mmCIF file with all atom_site columns, C-alpha atoms in Angstrom:
data_model
loop_
_atom_site.group_PDB
_atom_site.id
_atom_site.type_symbol
_atom_site.label_atom_id
_atom_site.label_alt_id
_atom_site.label_comp_id
_atom_site.label_asym_id
_atom_site.label_entity_id
_atom_site.label_seq_id
_atom_site.pdbx_PDB_ins_code
_atom_site.Cartn_x
_atom_site.Cartn_y
_atom_site.Cartn_z
_atom_site.occupancy
_atom_site.B_iso_or_equiv
_atom_site.pdbx_formal_charge
_atom_site.auth_seq_id
_atom_site.auth_comp_id
_atom_site.auth_asym_id
_atom_site.auth_atom_id
_atom_site.pdbx_PDB_model_num
ATOM 1   C CA . MET G 1 1   ? -19.795 17.232 1.266   1.00 0.00 ? 1   MET G CA 1
ATOM 2   C CA . THR G 1 2   ? -17.855 20.479 0.853   1.00 0.00 ? 2   THR G CA 1
ATOM 3   C CA . ALA G 1 3   ? -15.078 21.058 -1.632  1.00 0.00 ? 3   ALA G CA 1
ATOM 4   C CA . THR G 1 4   ? -12.538 21.138 1.188   1.00 0.00 ? 4   THR G CA 1
ATOM 5   C CA . SER G 1 5   ? -13.545 17.800 2.662   1.00 0.00 ? 5   SER G CA 1
ATOM 6   C CA . HIS G 1 6   ? -13.581 16.242 -0.810  1.00 0.00 ? 6   HIS G CA 1
ATOM 7   C CA . HIS G 1 7   ? -10.031 17.488 -1.427  1.00 0.00 ? 7   HIS G CA 1
ATOM 8   C CA . GLU G 1 8   ? -8.801  16.073 1.869   1.00 0.00 ? 8   GLU G CA 1
ATOM 9   C CA . GLU G 1 9   ? -9.974  12.593 0.876   1.00 0.00 ? 9   GLU G CA 1
ATOM 10  C CA . HIS G 1 10  ? -7.368  12.415 -1.902  1.00 0.00 ? 10  HIS G CA 1
ATOM 11  C CA . PRO G 1 11  ? -3.630  12.755 -1.365  1.00 0.00 ? 11  PRO G CA 1
ATOM 12  C CA . ASP G 1 12  ? -1.763  15.429 -3.331  1.00 0.00 ? 12  ASP G CA 1
ATOM 13  C CA . LEU G 1 13  ? 0.085   13.480 -6.014  1.00 0.00 ? 13  LEU G CA 1
ATOM 14  C CA . ARG G 1 14  ? 1.582   16.408 -7.926  1.00 0.00 ? 14  ARG G CA 1
ATOM 15  C CA . VAL G 1 15  ? 5.124   15.824 -6.644  1.00 0.00 ? 15  VAL G CA 1
ATOM 16  C CA . LEU G 1 16  ? 4.835   12.097 -7.371  1.00 0.00 ? 16  LEU G CA 1
ATOM 17  C CA . GLY G 1 17  ? 3.725   12.979 -10.897 1.00 0.00 ? 17  GLY G CA 1
ATOM 18  C CA . LEU G 1 18  ? 6.737   15.246 -11.330 1.00 0.00 ? 18  LEU G CA 1
ATOM 19  C CA . LEU G 1 19  ? 9.090   12.567 -10.026 1.00 0.00 ? 19  LEU G CA 1
ATOM 20  C CA . THR G 1 20  ? 7.574   10.033 -12.447 1.00 0.00 ? 20  THR G CA 1
ATOM 21  C CA . PHE G 1 21  ? 8.094   12.484 -15.301 1.00 0.00 ? 21  PHE G CA 1
ATOM 22  C CA . LEU G 1 22  ? 11.704  13.091 -14.237 1.00 0.00 ? 22  LEU G CA 1
ATOM 23  C CA . ILE G 1 23  ? 12.373  9.352  -14.144 1.00 0.00 ? 23  ILE G CA 1
ATOM 24  C CA . SER G 1 24  ? 11.161  9.110  -17.747 1.00 0.00 ? 24  SER G CA 1
ATOM 25  C CA . GLU G 1 25  ? 13.391  12.049 -18.707 1.00 0.00 ? 25  GLU G CA 1
ATOM 26  C CA . SER G 1 26  ? 16.312  10.345 -16.933 1.00 0.00 ? 26  SER G CA 1
ATOM 27  C CA . LEU G 1 27  ? 15.760  7.290  -19.104 1.00 0.00 ? 27  LEU G CA 1
ATOM 28  C CA . MET G 1 28  ? 15.894  9.451  -22.215 1.00 0.00 ? 28  MET G CA 1
ATOM 29  C CA . PHE G 1 29  ? 19.107  11.135 -21.101 1.00 0.00 ? 29  PHE G CA 1
ATOM 30  C CA . GLY G 1 30  ? 20.414  7.682  -20.112 1.00 0.00 ? 30  GLY G CA 1
ATOM 31  C CA . GLY G 1 31  ? 19.876  6.573  -23.712 1.00 0.00 ? 31  GLY G CA 1
ATOM 32  C CA . PHE G 1 32  ? 21.875  9.577  -24.909 1.00 0.00 ? 32  PHE G CA 1
ATOM 33  C CA . PHE G 1 33  ? 24.660  8.835  -22.411 1.00 0.00 ? 33  PHE G CA 1
ATOM 34  C CA . ALA G 1 34  ? 24.767  5.148  -23.410 1.00 0.00 ? 34  ALA G CA 1
ATOM 35  C CA . THR G 1 35  ? 24.912  6.019  -27.125 1.00 0.00 ? 35  THR G CA 1
ATOM 36  C CA . TYR G 1 36  ? 27.700  8.502  -26.520 1.00 0.00 ? 36  TYR G CA 1
ATOM 37  C CA . LEU G 1 37  ? 29.691  6.024  -24.418 1.00 0.00 ? 37  LEU G CA 1
ATOM 38  C CA . PHE G 1 38  ? 29.158  3.329  -27.065 1.00 0.00 ? 38  PHE G CA 1
ATOM 39  C CA . PHE G 1 39  ? 30.643  5.556  -29.755 1.00 0.00 ? 39  PHE G CA 1
ATOM 40  C CA . LYS G 1 40  ? 33.451  6.667  -27.437 1.00 0.00 ? 40  LYS G CA 1
ATOM 41  C CA . GLY G 1 41  ? 34.291  3.036  -26.649 1.00 0.00 ? 41  GLY G CA 1
ATOM 42  C CA . THR G 1 42  ? 34.104  1.723  -30.207 1.00 0.00 ? 42  THR G CA 1
ATOM 43  C CA . THR G 1 43  ? 35.675  4.586  -32.154 1.00 0.00 ? 43  THR G CA 1
ATOM 44  C CA . PRO G 1 44  ? 39.484  4.614  -32.249 1.00 0.00 ? 44  PRO G CA 1
ATOM 45  C CA . VAL G 1 45  ? 39.764  8.406  -31.881 1.00 0.00 ? 45  VAL G CA 1
ATOM 46  C CA . PHE G 1 46  ? 36.847  10.093 -30.159 1.00 0.00 ? 46  PHE G CA 1
ATOM 47  C CA . PRO G 1 47  ? 36.355  12.976 -30.533 1.00 0.00 ? 47  PRO G CA 1
ATOM 48  C CA . PRO G 1 48  ? 37.901  12.868 -34.014 1.00 0.00 ? 48  PRO G CA 1
ATOM 49  C CA . GLN G 1 49  ? 41.058  14.791 -34.852 1.00 0.00 ? 49  GLN G CA 1
ATOM 50  C CA . GLY G 1 50  ? 40.346  18.470 -35.376 1.00 0.00 ? 50  GLY G CA 1
ATOM 51  C CA . ILE G 1 51  ? 37.528  18.616 -32.831 1.00 0.00 ? 51  ILE G CA 1
ATOM 52  C CA . ALA G 1 52  ? 38.536  20.814 -29.939 1.00 0.00 ? 52  ALA G CA 1
ATOM 53  C CA . VAL G 1 53  ? 36.366  20.893 -26.848 1.00 0.00 ? 53  VAL G CA 1
ATOM 54  C CA . GLU G 1 54  ? 36.906  24.134 -24.994 1.00 0.00 ? 54  GLU G CA 1
ATOM 55  C CA . LEU G 1 55  ? 36.762  23.793 -21.219 1.00 0.00 ? 55  LEU G CA 1
ATOM 56  C CA . SER G 1 56  ? 36.857  27.274 -19.649 1.00 0.00 ? 56  SER G CA 1
ATOM 57  C CA . LEU G 1 57  ? 33.434  28.631 -20.693 1.00 0.00 ? 57  LEU G CA 1
ATOM 58  C CA . PRO G 1 58  ? 31.637  25.332 -19.944 1.00 0.00 ? 58  PRO G CA 1
ATOM 59  C CA . ALA G 1 59  ? 33.386  25.237 -16.536 1.00 0.00 ? 59  ALA G CA 1
ATOM 60  C CA . ILE G 1 60  ? 32.095  28.748 -15.779 1.00 0.00 ? 60  ILE G CA 1
ATOM 61  C CA . ASN G 1 61  ? 28.641  27.704 -16.989 1.00 0.00 ? 61  ASN G CA 1
ATOM 62  C CA . THR G 1 62  ? 28.819  24.647 -14.749 1.00 0.00 ? 62  THR G CA 1
ATOM 63  C CA . ALA G 1 63  ? 29.727  26.779 -11.730 1.00 0.00 ? 63  ALA G CA 1
ATOM 64  C CA . ILE G 1 64  ? 26.775  29.068 -12.484 1.00 0.00 ? 64  ILE G CA 1
ATOM 65  C CA . LEU G 1 65  ? 24.285  26.227 -12.881 1.00 0.00 ? 65  LEU G CA 1
ATOM 66  C CA . VAL G 1 66  ? 25.456  24.229 -9.861  1.00 0.00 ? 66  VAL G CA 1
ATOM 67  C CA . SER G 1 67  ? 25.478  27.376 -7.710  1.00 0.00 ? 67  SER G CA 1
ATOM 68  C CA . SER G 1 68  ? 21.938  28.112 -8.841  1.00 0.00 ? 68  SER G CA 1
ATOM 69  C CA . SER G 1 69  ? 20.806  24.879 -7.180  1.00 0.00 ? 69  SER G CA 1
ATOM 70  C CA . PHE G 1 70  ? 21.943  26.262 -3.834  1.00 0.00 ? 70  PHE G CA 1
ATOM 71  C CA . VAL G 1 71  ? 20.317  29.611 -4.597  1.00 0.00 ? 71  VAL G CA 1
ATOM 72  C CA . ILE G 1 72  ? 16.917  28.111 -5.508  1.00 0.00 ? 72  ILE G CA 1
ATOM 73  C CA . HIS G 1 73  ? 17.024  26.112 -2.271  1.00 0.00 ? 73  HIS G CA 1
ATOM 74  C CA . LEU G 1 74  ? 17.332  29.399 -0.367  1.00 0.00 ? 74  LEU G CA 1
ATOM 75  C CA . GLY G 1 75  ? 14.051  30.425 -1.985  1.00 0.00 ? 75  GLY G CA 1
ATOM 76  C CA . ASP G 1 76  ? 12.386  27.219 -0.837  1.00 0.00 ? 76  ASP G CA 1
ATOM 77  C CA . ALA G 1 77  ? 13.771  27.721 2.686   1.00 0.00 ? 77  ALA G CA 1
ATOM 78  C CA . ALA G 1 78  ? 12.480  31.319 2.663   1.00 0.00 ? 78  ALA G CA 1
ATOM 79  C CA . ILE G 1 79  ? 8.895   30.318 1.848   1.00 0.00 ? 79  ILE G CA 1
ATOM 80  C CA . LYS G 1 80  ? 8.982   27.683 4.591   1.00 0.00 ? 80  LYS G CA 1
ATOM 81  C CA . ARG G 1 81  ? 9.748   30.587 6.955   1.00 0.00 ? 81  ARG G CA 1
ATOM 82  C CA . ASN G 1 82  ? 6.717   32.323 5.372   1.00 0.00 ? 82  ASN G CA 1
ATOM 83  C CA . SER G 1 83  ? 8.902   34.891 3.610   1.00 0.00 ? 83  SER G CA 1
ATOM 84  C CA . VAL G 1 84  ? 7.336   35.411 0.186   1.00 0.00 ? 84  VAL G CA 1
ATOM 85  C CA . TRP G 1 85  ? 9.722   38.294 -0.422  1.00 0.00 ? 85  TRP G CA 1
ATOM 86  C CA . GLY G 1 86  ? 12.739  36.051 0.302   1.00 0.00 ? 86  GLY G CA 1
ATOM 87  C CA . MET G 1 87  ? 11.409  33.348 -2.014  1.00 0.00 ? 87  MET G CA 1
ATOM 88  C CA . ARG G 1 88  ? 10.868  35.901 -4.761  1.00 0.00 ? 88  ARG G CA 1
ATOM 89  C CA . PHE G 1 89  ? 14.390  37.284 -4.330  1.00 0.00 ? 89  PHE G CA 1
ATOM 90  C CA . TRP G 1 90  ? 16.141  33.908 -4.479  1.00 0.00 ? 90  TRP G CA 1
ATOM 91  C CA . TYR G 1 91  ? 13.956  32.619 -7.338  1.00 0.00 ? 91  TYR G CA 1
ATOM 92  C CA . PHE G 1 92  ? 14.685  35.825 -9.272  1.00 0.00 ? 92  PHE G CA 1
ATOM 93  C CA . VAL G 1 93  ? 18.440  35.344 -8.725  1.00 0.00 ? 93  VAL G CA 1
ATOM 94  C CA . THR G 1 94  ? 18.069  31.701 -9.871  1.00 0.00 ? 94  THR G CA 1
ATOM 95  C CA . ALA G 1 95  ? 16.262  32.879 -13.019 1.00 0.00 ? 95  ALA G CA 1
ATOM 96  C CA . ILE G 1 96  ? 19.110  35.261 -13.796 1.00 0.00 ? 96  ILE G CA 1
ATOM 97  C CA . MET G 1 97  ? 21.637  32.442 -13.289 1.00 0.00 ? 97  MET G CA 1
ATOM 98  C CA . GLY G 1 98  ? 19.615  30.128 -15.576 1.00 0.00 ? 98  GLY G CA 1
ATOM 99  C CA . ALA G 1 99  ? 19.493  32.831 -18.256 1.00 0.00 ? 99  ALA G CA 1
ATOM 100 C CA . MET G 1 100 ? 23.264  33.338 -17.896 1.00 0.00 ? 100 MET G CA 1
ATOM 101 C CA . PHE G 1 101 ? 23.789  29.591 -18.389 1.00 0.00 ? 101 PHE G CA 1
ATOM 102 C CA . LEU G 1 102 ? 21.679  29.605 -21.554 1.00 0.00 ? 102 LEU G CA 1
ATOM 103 C CA . ALA G 1 103 ? 23.447  32.718 -22.861 1.00 0.00 ? 103 ALA G CA 1
ATOM 104 C CA . GLY G 1 104 ? 26.797  30.986 -22.262 1.00 0.00 ? 104 GLY G CA 1
ATOM 105 C CA . GLN G 1 105 ? 25.585  27.925 -24.130 1.00 0.00 ? 105 GLN G CA 1
ATOM 106 C CA . VAL G 1 106 ? 24.430  30.032 -27.096 1.00 0.00 ? 106 VAL G CA 1
ATOM 107 C CA . TYR G 1 107 ? 27.796  31.833 -27.094 1.00 0.00 ? 107 TYR G CA 1
ATOM 108 C CA . GLU G 1 108 ? 29.594  28.490 -27.062 1.00 0.00 ? 108 GLU G CA 1
ATOM 109 C CA . TYR G 1 109 ? 27.502  27.217 -29.992 1.00 0.00 ? 109 TYR G CA 1
ATOM 110 C CA . GLN G 1 110 ? 28.287  30.338 -32.007 1.00 0.00 ? 110 GLN G CA 1
ATOM 111 C CA . HIS G 1 111 ? 32.022  29.868 -31.554 1.00 0.00 ? 111 HIS G CA 1
ATOM 112 C CA . LEU G 1 112 ? 32.389  26.124 -32.114 1.00 0.00 ? 112 LEU G CA 1
ATOM 113 C CA . ALA G 1 113 ? 34.299  25.100 -35.228 1.00 0.00 ? 113 ALA G CA 1
ATOM 114 C CA . TYR G 1 114 ? 31.897  22.228 -35.921 1.00 0.00 ? 114 TYR G CA 1
ATOM 115 C CA . GLY G 1 115 ? 28.191  21.849 -36.475 1.00 0.00 ? 115 GLY G CA 1
ATOM 116 C CA . LEU G 1 116 ? 25.492  19.289 -35.784 1.00 0.00 ? 116 LEU G CA 1
ATOM 117 C CA . THR G 1 117 ? 26.323  17.161 -38.857 1.00 0.00 ? 117 THR G CA 1
ATOM 118 C CA . THR G 1 118 ? 30.138  17.446 -38.852 1.00 0.00 ? 118 THR G CA 1
ATOM 119 C CA . ASN G 1 119 ? 30.679  13.983 -37.343 1.00 0.00 ? 119 ASN G CA 1
ATOM 120 C CA . ILE G 1 120 ? 29.212  11.602 -34.786 1.00 0.00 ? 120 ILE G CA 1
ATOM 121 C CA . PHE G 1 121 ? 30.846  13.367 -31.837 1.00 0.00 ? 121 PHE G CA 1
ATOM 122 C CA . ALA G 1 122 ? 29.449  16.734 -32.901 1.00 0.00 ? 122 ALA G CA 1
ATOM 123 C CA . ASN G 1 123 ? 26.049  15.142 -33.420 1.00 0.00 ? 123 ASN G CA 1
ATOM 124 C CA . CYS G 1 124 ? 26.065  13.651 -29.899 1.00 0.00 ? 124 CYS G CA 1
ATOM 125 C CA . PHE G 1 125 ? 27.396  16.917 -28.451 1.00 0.00 ? 125 PHE G CA 1
ATOM 126 C CA . TYR G 1 126 ? 24.690  19.115 -29.959 1.00 0.00 ? 126 TYR G CA 1
ATOM 127 C CA . ILE G 1 127 ? 21.836  16.716 -29.275 1.00 0.00 ? 127 ILE G CA 1
ATOM 128 C CA . MET G 1 128 ? 22.759  16.182 -25.623 1.00 0.00 ? 128 MET G CA 1
ATOM 129 C CA . THR G 1 129 ? 23.618  19.803 -24.797 1.00 0.00 ? 129 THR G CA 1
ATOM 130 C CA . GLY G 1 130 ? 20.710  21.120 -26.859 1.00 0.00 ? 130 GLY G CA 1
ATOM 131 C CA . PHE G 1 131 ? 18.203  18.800 -25.200 1.00 0.00 ? 131 PHE G CA 1
ATOM 132 C CA . HIS G 1 132 ? 19.589  19.788 -21.822 1.00 0.00 ? 132 HIS G CA 1
ATOM 133 C CA . GLY G 1 133 ? 19.374  23.475 -22.801 1.00 0.00 ? 133 GLY G CA 1
ATOM 134 C CA . LEU G 1 134 ? 15.705  22.916 -23.622 1.00 0.00 ? 134 LEU G CA 1
ATOM 135 C CA . HIS G 1 135 ? 15.229  21.535 -20.114 1.00 0.00 ? 135 HIS G CA 1
ATOM 136 C CA . VAL G 1 136 ? 16.993  24.561 -18.596 1.00 0.00 ? 136 VAL G CA 1
ATOM 137 C CA . PHE G 1 137 ? 14.669  26.824 -20.614 1.00 0.00 ? 137 PHE G CA 1
ATOM 138 C CA . ILE G 1 138 ? 11.615  24.898 -19.332 1.00 0.00 ? 138 ILE G CA 1
ATOM 139 C CA . GLY G 1 139 ? 12.981  25.172 -15.776 1.00 0.00 ? 139 GLY G CA 1
ATOM 140 C CA . LEU G 1 140 ? 13.418  28.892 -16.289 1.00 0.00 ? 140 LEU G CA 1
ATOM 141 C CA . LEU G 1 141 ? 9.774   29.138 -17.394 1.00 0.00 ? 141 LEU G CA 1
ATOM 142 C CA . LEU G 1 142 ? 8.721   27.218 -14.253 1.00 0.00 ? 142 LEU G CA 1
ATOM 143 C CA . ILE G 1 143 ? 10.686  29.604 -12.052 1.00 0.00 ? 143 ILE G CA 1
ATOM 144 C CA . LEU G 1 144 ? 9.174   32.613 -13.801 1.00 0.00 ? 144 LEU G CA 1
ATOM 145 C CA . GLY G 1 145 ? 5.751   31.004 -13.391 1.00 0.00 ? 145 GLY G CA 1
ATOM 146 C CA . VAL G 1 146 ? 6.330   30.706 -9.638  1.00 0.00 ? 146 VAL G CA 1
ATOM 147 C CA . LEU G 1 147 ? 7.357   34.350 -9.510  1.00 0.00 ? 147 LEU G CA 1
ATOM 148 C CA . TRP G 1 148 ? 4.294   35.380 -11.497 1.00 0.00 ? 148 TRP G CA 1
ATOM 149 C CA . ARG G 1 149 ? 1.921   33.387 -9.297  1.00 0.00 ? 149 ARG G CA 1
ATOM 150 C CA . SER G 1 150 ? 3.537   34.759 -6.132  1.00 0.00 ? 150 SER G CA 1
ATOM 151 C CA . ARG G 1 151 ? 2.068   38.177 -6.978  1.00 0.00 ? 151 ARG G CA 1
ATOM 152 C CA . ARG G 1 152 ? -1.296  37.003 -5.667  1.00 0.00 ? 152 ARG G CA 1
ATOM 153 C CA . GLN G 1 153 ? -1.604  37.589 -1.946  1.00 0.00 ? 153 GLN G CA 1
ATOM 154 C CA . GLY G 1 154 ? -1.547  34.273 -0.065  1.00 0.00 ? 154 GLY G CA 1
ATOM 155 C CA . HIS G 1 155 ? -0.865  32.113 -3.113  1.00 0.00 ? 155 HIS G CA 1
ATOM 156 C CA . TYR G 1 156 ? 2.291   30.758 -1.453  1.00 0.00 ? 156 TYR G CA 1
ATOM 157 C CA . SER G 1 157 ? 2.949   30.475 2.265   1.00 0.00 ? 157 SER G CA 1
ATOM 158 C CA . ALA G 1 158 ? 4.775   28.315 4.804   1.00 0.00 ? 158 ALA G CA 1
ATOM 159 C CA . THR G 1 159 ? 1.974   25.752 4.519   1.00 0.00 ? 159 THR G CA 1
ATOM 160 C CA . LYS G 1 160 ? 1.170   26.152 0.811   1.00 0.00 ? 160 LYS G CA 1
ATOM 161 C CA . HIS G 1 161 ? 4.252   25.876 -1.375  1.00 0.00 ? 161 HIS G CA 1
ATOM 162 C CA . THR G 1 162 ? 4.019   22.747 -3.561  1.00 0.00 ? 162 THR G CA 1
ATOM 163 C CA . GLY G 1 163 ? 4.611   24.728 -6.762  1.00 0.00 ? 163 GLY G CA 1
ATOM 164 C CA . ILE G 1 164 ? 7.799   26.168 -5.329  1.00 0.00 ? 164 ILE G CA 1
ATOM 165 C CA . GLU G 1 165 ? 9.077   22.748 -4.304  1.00 0.00 ? 165 GLU G CA 1
ATOM 166 C CA . MET G 1 166 ? 8.252   21.271 -7.712  1.00 0.00 ? 166 MET G CA 1
ATOM 167 C CA . ALA G 1 167 ? 10.206  24.029 -9.502  1.00 0.00 ? 167 ALA G CA 1
ATOM 168 C CA . GLU G 1 168 ? 13.131  23.374 -7.160  1.00 0.00 ? 168 GLU G CA 1
ATOM 169 C CA . ILE G 1 169 ? 13.059  19.602 -7.752  1.00 0.00 ? 169 ILE G CA 1
ATOM 170 C CA . TYR G 1 170 ? 12.994  20.136 -11.514 1.00 0.00 ? 170 TYR G CA 1
ATOM 171 C CA . TRP G 1 171 ? 15.909  22.586 -11.290 1.00 0.00 ? 171 TRP G CA 1
ATOM 172 C CA . HIS G 1 172 ? 17.990  20.123 -9.267  1.00 0.00 ? 172 HIS G CA 1
ATOM 173 C CA . PHE G 1 173 ? 17.274  17.484 -11.924 1.00 0.00 ? 173 PHE G CA 1
ATOM 174 C CA . VAL G 1 174 ? 18.551  19.853 -14.624 1.00 0.00 ? 174 VAL G CA 1
ATOM 175 C CA . ASP G 1 175 ? 21.717  20.447 -12.592 1.00 0.00 ? 175 ASP G CA 1
ATOM 176 C CA . ILE G 1 176 ? 22.400  16.744 -12.034 1.00 0.00 ? 176 ILE G CA 1
ATOM 177 C CA . ILE G 1 177 ? 22.001  15.994 -15.741 1.00 0.00 ? 177 ILE G CA 1
ATOM 178 C CA . TRP G 1 178 ? 24.383  18.845 -16.587 1.00 0.00 ? 178 TRP G CA 1
ATOM 179 C CA . ILE G 1 179 ? 27.054  17.548 -14.205 1.00 0.00 ? 179 ILE G CA 1
ATOM 180 C CA . ILE G 1 180 ? 26.952  14.171 -16.005 1.00 0.00 ? 180 ILE G CA 1
ATOM 181 C CA . LEU G 1 181 ? 27.056  15.909 -19.415 1.00 0.00 ? 181 LEU G CA 1
ATOM 182 C CA . PHE G 1 182 ? 29.948  18.105 -18.327 1.00 0.00 ? 182 PHE G CA 1
ATOM 183 C CA . ILE G 1 183 ? 31.954  15.075 -17.222 1.00 0.00 ? 183 ILE G CA 1
ATOM 184 C CA . LEU G 1 184 ? 31.174  13.084 -20.398 1.00 0.00 ? 184 LEU G CA 1
ATOM 185 C CA . LEU G 1 185 ? 31.492  15.817 -23.023 1.00 0.00 ? 185 LEU G CA 1
ATOM 186 C CA . TYR G 1 186 ? 34.087  18.136 -21.552 1.00 0.00 ? 186 TYR G CA 1
ATOM 187 C CA . ILE G 1 187 ? 36.224  16.389 -18.917 1.00 0.00 ? 187 ILE G CA 1
ATOM 188 C CA . LEU G 1 188 ? 36.567  12.921 -20.480 1.00 0.00 ? 188 LEU G CA 1
ATOM 189 C CA . THR G 1 189 ? 37.343  14.362 -23.925 1.00 0.00 ? 189 THR G CA 1
ATOM 190 C CA . GLN G 1 190 ? 40.447  16.009 -22.453 1.00 0.00 ? 190 GLN G CA 1
ATOM 191 C CA . PHE G 1 191 ? 41.998  12.546 -21.934 1.00 0.00 ? 191 PHE G CA 1
#
């Protein structure tokens, strides 16, 4: 039995493994969302007086991150047309957009008038956005890993691109979680 025939006997479960992992991460974020909504629903004034949630920079950050989901998909579409160069270009642009998002989040943190332990709202805010930021950073590392591996001739092609798809799926997950966070932490606090 050759190595190739042995491999063909077993289905490729890498994407299923990633989806299982993302479901577990969704449950963790779901716990954060439920906790936040519990405090919002049971606290008379939430966020407390004196806590201002700025909307313009997070809205720009949201536009960058959501747009990056469309950009990373262009990279996936490029490799399916067997364009390694196109995939590299769009993944590189996505990496820049992810870095811009993280830089915007750091800038926001530096200019907030409250810290992690100021009150329960601030605690929820920093934990949820910080945990999400960690996920963006991991996604950025995955994208850079795809770019690094694409240097090898023939590593990715129209028929061999699971790593590219997995990075894209993870990035879409990060975007979906951010949209929920943006609505909860920024939009709903305006009302």
